[in-house]
mmCIF file of C-alpha atoms and ligand atoms in Angstrom:
data_model
loop_
_atom_site.group_PDB
_atom_site.id
_atom_site.type_symbol
_atom_site.label_atom_id
_atom_site.label_comp_id
_atom_site.label_asym_id
_atom_site.label_seq_id
_atom_site.Cartn_x
_atom_site.Cartn_y
_atom_site.Cartn_z
ATOM 1 C CA MET A 1 -0.006 -0.031 0.009
ATOM 2 C CA ALA A 2 1.337 3.479 -0.818
ATOM 3 C CA THR A 3 2.112 5.939 1.795
ATOM 4 C CA GLU A 4 0.140 9.064 1.280
ATOM 5 C CA ARG A 5 -0.387 12.481 2.920
ATOM 6 C CA THR A 6 -3.851 14.057 3.271
ATOM 7 C CA LEU A 7 -5.169 17.408 4.632
ATOM 8 C CA SER A 8 -7.228 17.228 7.750
ATOM 9 C CA ILE A 9 -9.031 20.129 9.566
ATOM 10 C CA LEU A 10 -10.353 20.035 13.057
ATOM 11 C CA LYS A 11 -13.322 22.459 12.656
ATOM 12 C CA PRO A 12 -14.457 25.221 15.013
ATOM 13 C CA ASP A 13 -17.030 22.968 16.650
ATOM 14 C CA CYS A 14 -14.166 20.478 17.597
ATOM 15 C CA VAL A 15 -11.919 23.227 18.996
ATOM 16 C CA GLU A 16 -14.605 25.126 20.904
ATOM 17 C CA ARG A 17 -15.933 22.012 22.627
ATOM 18 C CA GLY A 18 -12.377 20.956 23.808
ATOM 19 C CA LEU A 19 -12.207 17.962 21.606
ATOM 20 C CA ILE A 20 -8.797 18.461 19.882
ATOM 21 C CA GLY A 21 -7.076 15.844 21.999
ATOM 22 C CA LYS A 22 -9.822 13.269 21.643
ATOM 23 C CA VAL A 23 -10.009 13.608 17.871
ATOM 24 C CA LEU A 24 -6.191 13.480 17.425
ATOM 25 C CA ALA A 25 -6.174 10.381 19.620
ATOM 26 C CA VAL A 26 -8.519 8.588 17.212
ATOM 27 C CA PHE A 27 -6.266 9.365 14.241
ATOM 28 C CA GLU A 28 -3.089 8.256 16.035
ATOM 29 C CA GLU A 29 -4.791 5.008 17.410
ATOM 30 C CA LYS A 30 -5.994 4.164 13.891
ATOM 31 C CA GLY A 31 -2.565 4.683 12.269
ATOM 32 C CA LEU A 32 -2.597 8.156 10.874
ATOM 33 C CA LYS A 33 0.410 10.186 11.864
ATOM 34 C CA PRO A 34 0.369 13.980 12.055
ATOM 35 C CA VAL A 35 3.383 15.321 10.205
ATOM 36 C CA ALA A 36 2.362 19.017 10.114
ATOM 37 C CA MET A 37 -0.042 20.849 12.422
ATOM 38 C CA ARG A 38 -1.119 24.511 13.125
ATOM 39 C CA LEU A 39 -3.910 26.184 15.110
ATOM 40 C CA THR A 40 -5.274 29.089 13.062
ATOM 41 C CA HIS A 41 -8.280 31.243 12.577
ATOM 42 C CA LEU A 42 -9.131 31.176 8.858
ATOM 43 C CA SER A 43 -9.948 34.541 7.184
ATOM 44 C CA GLN A 44 -12.915 34.810 4.900
ATOM 45 C CA ALA A 45 -10.610 34.718 1.818
ATOM 46 C CA GLU A 46 -8.748 31.587 3.110
ATOM 47 C CA ALA A 47 -12.040 29.742 3.739
ATOM 48 C CA GLU A 48 -13.581 30.820 0.420
ATOM 49 C CA GLY A 49 -10.387 29.784 -1.441
ATOM 50 C CA PHE A 50 -10.244 26.475 0.329
ATOM 51 C CA TYR A 51 -13.846 25.604 -0.411
ATOM 52 C CA ALA A 52 -13.895 27.136 -3.934
ATOM 53 C CA VAL A 53 -15.227 23.959 -5.417
ATOM 54 C CA HIS A 54 -18.383 24.445 -3.330
ATOM 55 C CA ARG A 55 -18.850 28.093 -4.456
ATOM 56 C CA GLU A 56 -22.121 27.445 -6.228
ATOM 57 C CA ARG A 57 -23.586 25.239 -3.573
ATOM 58 C CA PRO A 58 -26.518 26.616 -1.567
ATOM 59 C CA PHE A 59 -24.610 25.948 1.672
ATOM 60 C CA PHE A 60 -21.448 27.827 0.662
ATOM 61 C CA LYS A 61 -22.046 31.067 2.527
ATOM 62 C CA ASP A 62 -22.982 29.267 5.767
ATOM 63 C CA LEU A 63 -20.045 26.942 5.369
ATOM 64 C CA VAL A 64 -17.623 29.948 5.085
ATOM 65 C CA LYS A 65 -19.292 31.687 7.980
ATOM 66 C CA PHE A 66 -18.993 28.606 10.178
ATOM 67 C CA MET A 67 -15.340 27.825 9.250
ATOM 68 C CA THR A 68 -14.358 31.393 10.056
ATOM 69 C CA SER A 69 -16.365 31.484 13.335
ATOM 70 C CA GLY A 70 -13.425 30.330 15.555
ATOM 71 C CA PRO A 71 -10.068 28.743 15.441
ATOM 72 C CA VAL A 72 -9.399 25.451 13.671
ATOM 73 C CA VAL A 73 -6.505 22.985 13.624
ATOM 74 C CA VAL A 74 -5.075 22.288 10.129
ATOM 75 C CA GLN A 75 -2.897 19.218 9.948
ATOM 76 C CA VAL A 76 -1.360 16.848 7.410
ATOM 77 C CA LEU A 77 -1.832 13.188 8.224
ATOM 78 C CA GLU A 78 0.482 10.542 6.849
ATOM 79 C CA GLY A 79 -0.161 6.779 6.466
ATOM 80 C CA ASP A 80 -0.733 3.834 4.223
ATOM 81 C CA ASN A 81 -3.630 4.765 1.961
ATOM 82 C CA ALA A 82 -4.033 7.905 4.175
ATOM 83 C CA VAL A 83 -6.637 9.736 1.958
ATOM 84 C CA ALA A 84 -9.174 6.862 1.920
ATOM 85 C CA LYS A 85 -8.275 5.775 5.462
ATOM 86 C CA ASN A 86 -8.928 9.287 6.823
ATOM 87 C CA ARG A 87 -12.396 9.397 5.233
ATOM 88 C CA GLU A 88 -13.165 5.973 6.709
ATOM 89 C CA ILE A 89 -12.095 7.192 10.180
ATOM 90 C CA MET A 90 -14.110 10.437 9.836
ATOM 91 C CA GLY A 91 -17.311 8.752 8.714
ATOM 92 C CA ALA A 92 -20.032 10.119 6.381
ATOM 93 C CA THR A 93 -20.310 13.888 5.890
ATOM 94 C CA ASN A 94 -23.726 13.864 7.598
ATOM 95 C CA PRO A 95 -23.256 12.459 11.087
ATOM 96 C CA ALA A 96 -26.724 10.975 10.879
ATOM 97 C CA ASN A 97 -25.233 8.609 8.271
ATOM 98 C CA ALA A 98 -21.913 8.053 9.916
ATOM 99 C CA ALA A 99 -20.898 4.441 11.001
ATOM 100 C CA PRO A 100 -20.441 3.613 14.603
ATOM 101 C CA GLY A 101 -16.972 4.440 15.938
ATOM 102 C CA THR A 102 -16.239 7.058 13.334
ATOM 103 C CA ILE A 103 -15.261 10.598 14.493
ATOM 104 C CA ARG A 104 -18.429 12.111 13.141
ATOM 105 C CA LYS A 105 -20.589 9.471 14.761
ATOM 106 C CA LEU A 106 -18.760 10.089 18.118
ATOM 107 C CA PHE A 107 -18.585 13.849 18.051
ATOM 108 C CA ALA A 108 -20.422 15.659 15.082
ATOM 109 C CA GLN A 109 -23.567 17.660 15.819
ATOM 110 C CA SER A 110 -24.810 18.349 12.277
ATOM 111 C CA ILE A 111 -23.798 18.218 8.601
ATOM 112 C CA GLU A 112 -22.304 21.707 9.141
ATOM 113 C CA ARG A 113 -20.821 21.168 12.585
ATOM 114 C CA ASN A 114 -19.266 17.887 11.536
ATOM 115 C CA THR A 115 -16.023 18.252 13.495
ATOM 116 C CA VAL A 116 -13.490 17.265 10.767
ATOM 117 C CA HIS A 117 -12.625 17.843 7.115
ATOM 118 C CA GLY A 118 -10.583 15.503 5.025
ATOM 119 C CA SER A 119 -9.366 15.552 1.434
ATOM 120 C CA ASP A 120 -11.625 13.467 -0.772
ATOM 121 C CA SER A 121 -9.085 12.227 -3.354
ATOM 122 C CA VAL A 122 -5.372 11.770 -3.716
ATOM 123 C CA ASP A 123 -5.212 14.655 -6.258
ATOM 124 C CA ASN A 124 -7.192 16.973 -4.002
ATOM 125 C CA ALA A 125 -5.042 16.010 -1.058
ATOM 126 C CA LYS A 126 -1.952 17.357 -2.848
ATOM 127 C CA VAL A 127 -3.723 20.606 -3.546
ATOM 128 C CA GLU A 128 -5.184 21.004 -0.063
ATOM 129 C CA VAL A 129 -1.958 20.090 1.711
ATOM 130 C CA ALA A 130 -0.164 22.702 -0.332
ATOM 131 C CA TYR A 131 -2.892 25.242 0.433
ATOM 132 C CA PHE A 132 -1.824 25.297 4.115
ATOM 133 C CA PHE A 133 1.730 23.857 4.272
ATOM 134 C CA ARG A 134 5.037 24.211 2.606
ATOM 135 C CA SER A 135 7.117 21.035 2.255
ATOM 136 C CA THR A 136 9.510 22.398 4.812
ATOM 137 C CA GLU A 137 6.710 22.509 7.374
ATOM 138 C CA GLN A 138 5.995 18.808 7.016
ATOM 139 C CA HIS A 139 8.175 16.466 9.093
ATOM 140 C CA GLY A 140 7.980 12.758 8.639
ATOM 141 C CA TYR A 141 9.130 10.516 11.567
ATOM 142 C CA GLU A 142 8.938 6.859 12.579
ATOM 143 C CA TRP A 143 6.601 5.705 15.307
ATOM 144 C CA LYS A 144 8.324 3.670 18.110
ATOM 145 C CA ARG A 145 5.303 2.137 19.942
HETATM 146 P P1 LIG B 1 -16.350 19.160 4.382
HETATM 147 O O1 LIG B 1 -15.799 17.715 4.327
HETATM 148 O O2 LIG B 1 -15.590 20.118 5.117
HETATM 149 O O3 LIG B 1 -16.681 19.652 2.919
HETATM 150 C C1 LIG B 1 -17.751 20.585 2.632
HETATM 151 C C2 LIG B 1 -18.576 20.863 3.830
HETATM 152 O O4 LIG B 1 -19.732 21.524 3.569
HETATM 153 C C3 LIG B 1 -18.927 19.526 4.418
HETATM 154 O O5 LIG B 1 -17.838 18.969 5.057
HETATM 155 C C4 LIG B 1 -20.108 20.053 5.332
HETATM 156 O O6 LIG B 1 -19.688 20.274 6.646
HETATM 157 C C5 LIG B 1 -20.579 21.260 4.729
HETATM 158 N N1 LIG B 1 -21.991 21.092 4.330
HETATM 159 C C6 LIG B 1 -22.998 21.909 4.798
HETATM 160 N N2 LIG B 1 -24.128 21.570 4.264
HETATM 161 C C7 LIG B 1 -23.940 20.515 3.390
HETATM 162 C C8 LIG B 1 -24.723 19.804 2.452
HETATM 163 N N3 LIG B 1 -26.078 19.943 2.367
HETATM 164 N N4 LIG B 1 -24.112 18.859 1.719
HETATM 165 C C9 LIG B 1 -22.753 18.665 1.846
HETATM 166 N N5 LIG B 1 -22.033 19.329 2.645
HETATM 167 C C10 LIG B 1 -22.520 20.275 3.445
#
């Protein structure tokens, strides 16, 4: 299996409810390794640029408003098959449809306040990782555990 990197965001609902540690623990326990991480507060321009593919969707304005409502954690996760694995660990976009044990089933409150974002394809992962992190800000390492 190929080692990949994918972009993950812990959304404002995660940060404001004090769930950063719990959510990071799920990723680490399931084999996704953070190799870059930053707490930030997205500007309107940053959020609009990041979600540009959704610009025409009816929920775009609310999505940008929510994503700029408070700090988020942006991170790069590394692992075997990391893009698909991250999506599996997160669960369905709408927590009502998320499988048991997934982050969204455990923590998400609604389709908007759904706790985490993850890149949806290997190609998008490259674009989304580069949106937030230079290669010199990503630091691979071996787990000894
Ligand atoms: P995310 O993975 O961050 O990508 C786009 C986000 O739009 C999605 O998670 C949801 O939180 C949000 N969103 C809000 N409403 C909808 C909707 N009706 N369909 C899909 N995504 C939605």
